[in-house]
Short mmCIF file of C-alpha atoms and ligand atoms in Angstrom, two decimals:
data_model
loop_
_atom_site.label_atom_id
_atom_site.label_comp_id
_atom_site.label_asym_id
_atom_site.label_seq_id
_atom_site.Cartn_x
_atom_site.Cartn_y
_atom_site.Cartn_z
CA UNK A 1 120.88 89.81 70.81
CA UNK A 2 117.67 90.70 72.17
CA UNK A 3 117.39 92.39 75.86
CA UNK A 4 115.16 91.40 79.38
CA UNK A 5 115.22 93.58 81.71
CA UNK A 6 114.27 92.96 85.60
CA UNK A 7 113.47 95.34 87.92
CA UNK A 8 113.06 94.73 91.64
CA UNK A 9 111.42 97.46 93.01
CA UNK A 10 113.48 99.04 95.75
CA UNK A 11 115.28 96.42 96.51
CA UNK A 12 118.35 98.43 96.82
CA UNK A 13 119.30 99.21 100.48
CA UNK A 14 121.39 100.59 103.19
CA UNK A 15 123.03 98.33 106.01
CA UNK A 16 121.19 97.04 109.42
CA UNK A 17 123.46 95.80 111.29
CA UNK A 18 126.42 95.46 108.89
CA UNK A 19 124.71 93.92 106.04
CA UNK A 20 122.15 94.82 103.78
CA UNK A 21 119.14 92.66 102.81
CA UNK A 22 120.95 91.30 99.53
CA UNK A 23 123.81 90.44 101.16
CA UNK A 24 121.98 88.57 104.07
CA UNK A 25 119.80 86.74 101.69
CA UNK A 26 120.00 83.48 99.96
CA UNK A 27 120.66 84.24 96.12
CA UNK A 28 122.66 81.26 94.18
CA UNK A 29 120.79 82.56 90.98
CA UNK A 30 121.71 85.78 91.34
CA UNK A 31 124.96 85.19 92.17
CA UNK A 32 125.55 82.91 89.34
CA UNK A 33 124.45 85.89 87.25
CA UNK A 34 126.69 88.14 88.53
CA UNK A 35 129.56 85.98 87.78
CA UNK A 36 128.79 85.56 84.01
CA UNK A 37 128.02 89.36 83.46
CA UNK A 38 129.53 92.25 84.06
CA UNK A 39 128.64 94.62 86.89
CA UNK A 40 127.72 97.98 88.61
CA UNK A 41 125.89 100.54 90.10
CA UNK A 42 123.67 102.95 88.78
CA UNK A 43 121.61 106.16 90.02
CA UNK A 44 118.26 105.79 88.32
CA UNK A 45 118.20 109.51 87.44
CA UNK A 46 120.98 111.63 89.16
CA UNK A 47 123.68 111.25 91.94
CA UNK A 48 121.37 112.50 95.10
CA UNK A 49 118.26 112.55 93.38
CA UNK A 50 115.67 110.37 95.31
CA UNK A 51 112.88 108.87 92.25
CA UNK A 52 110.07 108.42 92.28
CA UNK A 53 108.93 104.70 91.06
CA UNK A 54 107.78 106.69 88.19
CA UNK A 55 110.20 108.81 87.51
CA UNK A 56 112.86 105.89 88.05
CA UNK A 57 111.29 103.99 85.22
CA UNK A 58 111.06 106.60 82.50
CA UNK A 59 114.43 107.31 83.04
CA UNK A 60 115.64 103.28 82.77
CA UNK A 61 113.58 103.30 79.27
CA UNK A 62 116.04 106.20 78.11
CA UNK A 63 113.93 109.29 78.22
CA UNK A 64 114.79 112.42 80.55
CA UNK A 65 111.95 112.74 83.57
CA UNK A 66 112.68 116.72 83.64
CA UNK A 67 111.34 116.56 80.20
CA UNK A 68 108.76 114.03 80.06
CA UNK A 69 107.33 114.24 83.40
CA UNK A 70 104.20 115.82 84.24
CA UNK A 71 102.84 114.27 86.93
CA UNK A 72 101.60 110.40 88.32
CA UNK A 73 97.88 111.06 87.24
CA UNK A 74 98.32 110.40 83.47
CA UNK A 75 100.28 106.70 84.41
CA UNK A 76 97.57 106.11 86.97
CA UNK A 77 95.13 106.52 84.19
CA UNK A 78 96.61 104.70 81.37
CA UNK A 79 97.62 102.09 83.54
CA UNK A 80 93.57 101.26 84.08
CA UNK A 81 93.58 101.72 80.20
CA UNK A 82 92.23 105.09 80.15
CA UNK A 83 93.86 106.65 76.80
CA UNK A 84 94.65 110.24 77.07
CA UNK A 85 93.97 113.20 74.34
CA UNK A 86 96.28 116.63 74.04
CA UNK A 87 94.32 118.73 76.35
CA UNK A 88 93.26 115.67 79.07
CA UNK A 89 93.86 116.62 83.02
CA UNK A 90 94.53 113.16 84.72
CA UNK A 91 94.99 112.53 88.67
CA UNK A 92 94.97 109.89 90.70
CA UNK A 93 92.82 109.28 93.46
CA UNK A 94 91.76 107.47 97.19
CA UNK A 95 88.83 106.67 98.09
CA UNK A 96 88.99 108.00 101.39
CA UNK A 97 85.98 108.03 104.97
CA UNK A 98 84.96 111.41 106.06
CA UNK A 99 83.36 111.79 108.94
CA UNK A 100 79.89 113.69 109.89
CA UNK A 101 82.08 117.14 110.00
CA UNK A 102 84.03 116.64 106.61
CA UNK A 103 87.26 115.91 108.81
CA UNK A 104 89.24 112.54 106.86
CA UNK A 105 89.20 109.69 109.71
CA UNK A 106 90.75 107.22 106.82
CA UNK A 107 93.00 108.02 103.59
CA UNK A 108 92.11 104.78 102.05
CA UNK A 109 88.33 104.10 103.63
CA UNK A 110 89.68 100.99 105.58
CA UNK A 111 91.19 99.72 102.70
CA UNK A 112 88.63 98.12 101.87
CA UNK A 113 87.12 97.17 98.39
CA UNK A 114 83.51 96.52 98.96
CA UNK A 115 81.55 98.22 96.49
CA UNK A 116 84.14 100.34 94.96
CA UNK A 117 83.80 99.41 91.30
CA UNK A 118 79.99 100.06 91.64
CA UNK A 119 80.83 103.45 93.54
CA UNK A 120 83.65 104.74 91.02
CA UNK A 121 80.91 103.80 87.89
CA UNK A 122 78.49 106.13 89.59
CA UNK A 123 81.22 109.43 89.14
CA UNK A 124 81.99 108.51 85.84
CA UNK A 125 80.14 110.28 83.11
CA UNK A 126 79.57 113.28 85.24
CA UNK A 127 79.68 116.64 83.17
CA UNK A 128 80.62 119.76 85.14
CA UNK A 129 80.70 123.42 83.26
CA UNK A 130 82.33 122.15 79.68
CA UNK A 131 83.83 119.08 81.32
CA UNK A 132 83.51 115.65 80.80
CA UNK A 133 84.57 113.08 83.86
CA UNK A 134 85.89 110.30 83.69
CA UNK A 135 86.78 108.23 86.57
CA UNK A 136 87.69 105.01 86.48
CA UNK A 137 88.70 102.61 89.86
CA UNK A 138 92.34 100.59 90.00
CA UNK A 139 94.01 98.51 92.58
CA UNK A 140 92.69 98.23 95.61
CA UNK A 141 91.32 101.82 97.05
CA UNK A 142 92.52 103.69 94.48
CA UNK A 143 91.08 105.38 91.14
CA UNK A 144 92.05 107.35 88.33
CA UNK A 145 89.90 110.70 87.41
CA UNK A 146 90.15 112.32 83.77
CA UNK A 147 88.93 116.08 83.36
CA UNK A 148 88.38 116.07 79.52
CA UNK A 149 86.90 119.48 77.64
CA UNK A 150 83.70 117.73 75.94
CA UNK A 151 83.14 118.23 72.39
CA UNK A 152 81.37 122.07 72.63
CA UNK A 153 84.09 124.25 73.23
CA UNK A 154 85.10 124.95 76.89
CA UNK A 155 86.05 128.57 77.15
CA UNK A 156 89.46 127.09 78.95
CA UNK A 157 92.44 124.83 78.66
CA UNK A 158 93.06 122.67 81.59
CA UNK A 159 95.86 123.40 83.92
CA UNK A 160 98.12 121.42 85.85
CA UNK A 161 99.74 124.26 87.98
CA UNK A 162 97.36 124.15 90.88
CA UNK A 163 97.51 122.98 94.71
CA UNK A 164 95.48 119.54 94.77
CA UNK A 165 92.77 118.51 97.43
CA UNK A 166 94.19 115.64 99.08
CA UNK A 167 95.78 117.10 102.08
CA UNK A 168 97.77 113.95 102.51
CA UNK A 169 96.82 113.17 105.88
CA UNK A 170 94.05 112.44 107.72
CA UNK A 171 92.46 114.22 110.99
CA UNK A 172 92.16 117.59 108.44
CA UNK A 173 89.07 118.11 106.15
CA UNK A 174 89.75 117.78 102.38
CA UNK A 175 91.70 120.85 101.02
CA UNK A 176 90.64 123.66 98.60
CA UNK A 177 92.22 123.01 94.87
CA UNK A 178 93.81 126.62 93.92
CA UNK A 179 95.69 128.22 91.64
CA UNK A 180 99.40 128.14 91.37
CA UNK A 181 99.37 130.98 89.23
CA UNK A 182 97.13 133.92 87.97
CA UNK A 183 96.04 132.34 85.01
CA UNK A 184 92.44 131.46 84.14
CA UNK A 185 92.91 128.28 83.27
CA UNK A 186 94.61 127.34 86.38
CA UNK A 187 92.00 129.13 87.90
CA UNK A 188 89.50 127.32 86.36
CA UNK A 189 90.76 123.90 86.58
CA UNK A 190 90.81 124.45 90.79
CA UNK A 191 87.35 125.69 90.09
CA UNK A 192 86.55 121.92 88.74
CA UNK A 193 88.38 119.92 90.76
CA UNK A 194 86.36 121.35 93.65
CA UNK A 195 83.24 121.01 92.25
CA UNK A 196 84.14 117.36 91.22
CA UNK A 197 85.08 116.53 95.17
CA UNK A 198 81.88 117.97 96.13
CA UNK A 199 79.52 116.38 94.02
CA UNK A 200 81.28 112.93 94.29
CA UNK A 201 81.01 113.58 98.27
CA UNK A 202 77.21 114.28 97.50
CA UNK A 203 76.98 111.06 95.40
CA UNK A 204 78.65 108.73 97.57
CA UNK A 205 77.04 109.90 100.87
CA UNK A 206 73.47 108.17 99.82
CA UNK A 207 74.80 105.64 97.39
CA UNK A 208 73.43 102.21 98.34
CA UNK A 209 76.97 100.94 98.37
CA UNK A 210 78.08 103.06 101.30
CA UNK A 211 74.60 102.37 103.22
CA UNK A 212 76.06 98.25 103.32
CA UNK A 213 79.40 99.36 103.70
CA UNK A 214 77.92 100.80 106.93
CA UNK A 215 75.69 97.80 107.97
CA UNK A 216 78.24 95.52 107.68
CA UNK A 217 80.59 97.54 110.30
CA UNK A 218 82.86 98.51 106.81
CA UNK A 219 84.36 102.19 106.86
CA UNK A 220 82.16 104.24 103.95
CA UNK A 221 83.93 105.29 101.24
CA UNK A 222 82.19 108.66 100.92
CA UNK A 223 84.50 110.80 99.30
CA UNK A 224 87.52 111.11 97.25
CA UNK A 225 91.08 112.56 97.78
CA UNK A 226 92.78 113.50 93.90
CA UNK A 227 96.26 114.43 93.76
CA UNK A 228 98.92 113.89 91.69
CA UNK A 229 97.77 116.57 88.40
CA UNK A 230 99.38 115.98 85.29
CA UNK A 231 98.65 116.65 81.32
CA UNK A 232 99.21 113.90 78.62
CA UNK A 233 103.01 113.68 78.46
CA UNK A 234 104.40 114.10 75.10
CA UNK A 235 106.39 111.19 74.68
CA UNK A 236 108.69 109.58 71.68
CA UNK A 237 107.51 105.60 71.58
CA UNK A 238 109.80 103.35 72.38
CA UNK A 239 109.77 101.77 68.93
CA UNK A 240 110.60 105.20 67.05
CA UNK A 241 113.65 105.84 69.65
CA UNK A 242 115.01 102.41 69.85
CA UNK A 243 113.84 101.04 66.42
CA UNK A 244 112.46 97.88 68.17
CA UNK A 245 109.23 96.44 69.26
CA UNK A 246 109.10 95.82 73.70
CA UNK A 247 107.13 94.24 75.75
CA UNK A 248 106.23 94.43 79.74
CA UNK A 249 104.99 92.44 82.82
CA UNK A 250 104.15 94.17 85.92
CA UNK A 251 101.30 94.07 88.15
CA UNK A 252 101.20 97.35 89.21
CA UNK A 253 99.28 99.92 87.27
CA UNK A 254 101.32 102.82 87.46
CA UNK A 255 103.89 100.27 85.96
CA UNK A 256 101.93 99.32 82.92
CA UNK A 257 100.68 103.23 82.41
CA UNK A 258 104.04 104.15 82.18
CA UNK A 259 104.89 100.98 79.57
CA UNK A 260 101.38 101.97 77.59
CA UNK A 261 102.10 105.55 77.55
CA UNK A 262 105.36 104.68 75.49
CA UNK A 263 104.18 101.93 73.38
CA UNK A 264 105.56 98.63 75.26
CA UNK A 265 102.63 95.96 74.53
CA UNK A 266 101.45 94.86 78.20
CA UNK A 267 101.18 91.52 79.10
CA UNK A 268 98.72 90.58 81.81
CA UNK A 269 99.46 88.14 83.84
CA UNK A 270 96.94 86.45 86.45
CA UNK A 271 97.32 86.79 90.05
CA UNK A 272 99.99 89.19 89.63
CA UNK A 273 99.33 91.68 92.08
CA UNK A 274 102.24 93.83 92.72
CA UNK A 275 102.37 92.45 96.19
CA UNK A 276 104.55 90.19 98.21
CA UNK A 277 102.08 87.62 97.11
CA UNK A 278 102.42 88.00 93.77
CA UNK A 279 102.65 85.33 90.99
CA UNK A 280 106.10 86.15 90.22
CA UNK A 281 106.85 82.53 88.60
CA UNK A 282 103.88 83.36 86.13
CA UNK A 283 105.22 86.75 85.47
CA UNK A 284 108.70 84.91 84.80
CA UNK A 285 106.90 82.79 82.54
CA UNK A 286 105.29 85.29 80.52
CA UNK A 287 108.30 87.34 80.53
CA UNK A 288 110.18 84.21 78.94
CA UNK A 289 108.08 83.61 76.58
CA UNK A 290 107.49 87.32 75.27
CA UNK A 291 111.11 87.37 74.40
CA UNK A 292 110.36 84.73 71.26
CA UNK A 293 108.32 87.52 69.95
CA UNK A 294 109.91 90.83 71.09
CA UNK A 295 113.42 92.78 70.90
CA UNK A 296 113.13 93.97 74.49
CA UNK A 297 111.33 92.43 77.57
CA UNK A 298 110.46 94.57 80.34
CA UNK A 299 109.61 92.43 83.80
CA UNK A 300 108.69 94.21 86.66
CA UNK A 301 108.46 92.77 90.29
CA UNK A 302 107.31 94.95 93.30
CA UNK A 303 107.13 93.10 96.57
CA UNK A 304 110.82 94.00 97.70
CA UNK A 305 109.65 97.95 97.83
CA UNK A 306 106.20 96.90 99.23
CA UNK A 307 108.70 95.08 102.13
CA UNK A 308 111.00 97.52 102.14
CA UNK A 309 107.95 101.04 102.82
CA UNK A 310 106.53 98.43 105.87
CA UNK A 311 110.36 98.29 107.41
CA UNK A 312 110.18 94.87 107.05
CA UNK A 313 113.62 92.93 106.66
CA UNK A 314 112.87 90.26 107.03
CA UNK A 315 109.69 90.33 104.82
CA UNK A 316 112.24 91.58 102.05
CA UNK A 317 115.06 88.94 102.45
CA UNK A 318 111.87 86.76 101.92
CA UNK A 319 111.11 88.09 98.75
CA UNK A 320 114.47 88.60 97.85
CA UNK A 321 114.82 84.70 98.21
CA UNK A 322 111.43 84.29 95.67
CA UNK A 323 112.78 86.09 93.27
CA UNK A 324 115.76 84.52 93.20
CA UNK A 325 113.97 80.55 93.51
CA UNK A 326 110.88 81.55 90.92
CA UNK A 327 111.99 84.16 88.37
CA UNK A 328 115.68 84.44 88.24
CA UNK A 329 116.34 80.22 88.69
CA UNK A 330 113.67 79.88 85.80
CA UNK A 331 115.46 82.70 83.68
CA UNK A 332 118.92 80.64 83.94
CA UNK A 333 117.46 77.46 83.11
CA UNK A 334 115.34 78.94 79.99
CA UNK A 335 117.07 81.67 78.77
CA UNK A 336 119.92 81.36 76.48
CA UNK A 337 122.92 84.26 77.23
CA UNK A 338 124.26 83.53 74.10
CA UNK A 339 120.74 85.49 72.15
CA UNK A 340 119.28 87.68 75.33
CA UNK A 341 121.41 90.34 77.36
CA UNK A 342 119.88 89.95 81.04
CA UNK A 343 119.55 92.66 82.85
CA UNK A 344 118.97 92.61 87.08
CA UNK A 345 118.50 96.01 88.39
CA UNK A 346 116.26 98.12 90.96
CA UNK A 347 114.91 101.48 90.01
CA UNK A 348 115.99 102.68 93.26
CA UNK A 349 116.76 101.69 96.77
CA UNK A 350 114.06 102.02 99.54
CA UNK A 351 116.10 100.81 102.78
CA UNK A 352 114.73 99.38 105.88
CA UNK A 353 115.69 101.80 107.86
CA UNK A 354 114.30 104.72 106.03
CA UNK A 355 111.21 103.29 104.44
CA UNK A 356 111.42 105.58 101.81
CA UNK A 357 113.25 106.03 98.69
CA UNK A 358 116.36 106.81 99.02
CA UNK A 359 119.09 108.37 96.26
CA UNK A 360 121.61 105.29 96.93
CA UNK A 361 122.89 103.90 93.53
CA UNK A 362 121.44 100.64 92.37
CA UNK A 363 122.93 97.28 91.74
CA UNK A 364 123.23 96.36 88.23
CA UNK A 365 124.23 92.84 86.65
CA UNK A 366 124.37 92.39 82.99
CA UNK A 367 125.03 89.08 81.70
CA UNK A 368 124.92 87.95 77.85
CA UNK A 369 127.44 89.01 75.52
CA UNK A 370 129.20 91.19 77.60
CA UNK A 371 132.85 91.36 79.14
CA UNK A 372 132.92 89.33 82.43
CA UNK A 373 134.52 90.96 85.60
CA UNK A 374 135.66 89.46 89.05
CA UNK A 375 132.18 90.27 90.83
CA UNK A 376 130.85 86.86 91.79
CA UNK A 377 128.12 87.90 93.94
CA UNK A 378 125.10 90.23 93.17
CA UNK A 379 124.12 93.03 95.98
CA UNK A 380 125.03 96.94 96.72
CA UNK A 381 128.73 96.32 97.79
CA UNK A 382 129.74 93.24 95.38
CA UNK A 383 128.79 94.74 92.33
CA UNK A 384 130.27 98.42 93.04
CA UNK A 385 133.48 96.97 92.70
CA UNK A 386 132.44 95.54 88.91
CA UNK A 387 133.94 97.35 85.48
CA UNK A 388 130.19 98.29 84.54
CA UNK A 389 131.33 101.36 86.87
CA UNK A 390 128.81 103.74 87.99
CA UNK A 391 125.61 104.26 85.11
CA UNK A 392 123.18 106.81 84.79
CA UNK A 393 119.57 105.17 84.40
CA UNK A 394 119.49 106.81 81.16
CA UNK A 395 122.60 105.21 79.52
CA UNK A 396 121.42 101.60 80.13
CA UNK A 397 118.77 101.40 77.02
CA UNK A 398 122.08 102.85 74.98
CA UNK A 399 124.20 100.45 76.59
CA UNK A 400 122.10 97.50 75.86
CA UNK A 401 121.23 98.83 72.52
CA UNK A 402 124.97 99.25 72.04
CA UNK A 403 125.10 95.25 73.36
CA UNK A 404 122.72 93.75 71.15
CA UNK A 405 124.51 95.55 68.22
CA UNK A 406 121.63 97.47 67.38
CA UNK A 407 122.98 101.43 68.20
CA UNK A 408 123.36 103.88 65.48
CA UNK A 409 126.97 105.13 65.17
CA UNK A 410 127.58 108.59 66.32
CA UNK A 411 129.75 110.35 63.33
CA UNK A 412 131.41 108.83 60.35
ZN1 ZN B 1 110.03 101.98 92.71
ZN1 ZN B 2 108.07 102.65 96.82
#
């Protein structure tokens, strides 16, 4: 048996006005899923704990976040393909509009992208004290910065225990990096990051780019906000832990970091944004396909959370609906459940009325060869009742390993 797992992104949720957005929405395919597997619910990493997207994901592939976790910065960079060495600093960054007195009038510089590769190519390369930078632009207005100690010996490590600049909010001026402790090389490392914000304000101030930007009425993107420090994680792949080869399609790059940084091969996909736009249908193509080649198939699918952070019910019941039409009808029709365990999870919920993640446990379907159970219908309150019980995150690579008869047996 071979495993595909799907992850809606906070599509979990809480009730408005009795139901939540599963239940309201149209979902045959789902459904139908839920009545030939067996089902649950499942905190991503602990009872209570909200996740992180990040966080949520490391723990579904098996590995403990308290462990492995450093920070976003070094997904955010690997995600734009940025590989990381033992030693790296990696953040990740907005390109943000200052105004004349330093003060941030916009986090994201009007969200718009005019420019920005040509403006993130003109910080990358810089040196500062022993340091190499490299900065690199993703999605939309973000970027992902690398400190890296160049070849001649800095007389410091890098350190991740410092207070970042992005103040998170705007109407303030950027903040001061300092140290969280009284070590040099956190010292240091506040000492670079502020020298890096400075420079790249200097830089961007009288860069052609942000001259048009202004012409054409465009907020400039004259400086940039880094937050989110981490070192390279030190990670077991996939393959060594699970003693098979995965693949993964997302369109979100702090998705595919996370999937490069253990060794899942990423599949790109085109016009799959991460958005409620997305090409899902492709991604469910690719995804279908990958699993002639591959043990494991990782597809992740983000519009529901991108709903969900707006408020939007709606919006989500929408997307719900898509996924249901585009990847999950496609996944019935072309995916045999006698070979592939299918998996339909979120990596946590992210209700409407919060629009934030939240620590409420996940729905969980998995249908293959399992033993069936008397859920027929796939959302928070349907599947809670299923004999999957209540999962840890962490359990479900064992439990589909277990599945596919491919575990190791514990004893004699
Ligand atoms: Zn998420
Ligand atoms: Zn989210």
């Amino acid at each position: 048996m071979k495993s595909l797992l799907i992850v809606c992104d906070g599509m979990g949720d809480r009730l408005t006005d009795g139901k939540t957005p599963l239940e309201v929405a149209y979902t045959p395919n789902m459904d139908k899923l839920a009545s030939v597997g067996i089902n649950g619910i499942m905190d991503s990493i602990r009872a209570g704990i909200r996740p992180g997207s990040d966080t949520a994901h490391i723990s579904l592939f098996g590995y403990d976040p308290y462990k492995v976790y450093t920070g976003r910065g070094p997904f955010a960079a690997a995600g734009v393909g940025l590989e990381l060495k033992k030693g790296d600093l990696a953040l990740r960054c907005n390109f943000a509009t200052l105004d004349e007195n330093g003060i941030i009038i916009d986090r994201r510089a009007g969200r718009d992208e005019y420019g920005l590769d040509e403006l993130a190519s003109s910080l990358d390369g810089l040196e500062i004290e022993n340091f190499d930078i490299i900065f690199k632009r993703s999605g939309g207005h973000r970027a992902a910065l690398v400190i890296r100690r160049s070849e001649l010996l800095g007389p410091y490590e890098l350190s991740s225990r410092i207070i970042e600049p992005d103040p998170h909010i705007a109407g303030v001026g950027i903040a001061k990096a300092e140290a969280l402790d009284a070590s040099p090389q956190s010292r240091y490392t506040a000492d670079i990051l502020n020298e890096f914000v400075k420079r790249a304000i200097e830089i961007l101030r009288e860069h052609r780019i942000n001259k048009e930007r202004i012409e054409a009425g465009k907020l400039p993107a004259n400086a940039i906000l880094p937050r989110g420090v981490g070192t390279k994680p030190e990670i077991e792949s996939f393959e060594h832990k699970y003693g098979i080869r995965g693949a993964s399609v997302s369109g979100m790059a702090l998705i595919k970091g996370i999937c490069r940084t253990i060794g899942l091969d990423v599949i790109e996909v085109e016009n799959a944004t991460g958005h409620v736009d997305s090409n899902i249908g492709g991604k469910a193509d690719a995804a279908i396909k990958a699993l002639e080649e591959y043990d494991f198939v990782f597809l992740h699918i983000k519009g529901t959370d991108e709903a969900s952070h707006d408020g939007n019910f709606d919006g989500k019941k929408n997307m719900i609906e898509r996924v249901d039409r585009e990847v999950m009808g496609k996944i019935l029709g072309e995916v045999d459940l006698g070979g592939v365990n299918v998996v339909l999870t979120s990596d946590h919920a992210t209700p409407i009325s919060i629009k934030q993640h939240t620590a409420d446990p996940n729905p969980i379907v998995i249908a293959g060869d399992v033993r069936t159970d008397l859920v027929t219908k796939f959302n928070e309150r349907d599947c809670a009742r299923g004999d999957l019980g209540r999962i840890r995150g962490r359990d479900l690579m064992n439990i589909l390993m277990d599945l596919s008869d491919k575990a190791k047996l514990f004893g004699a």
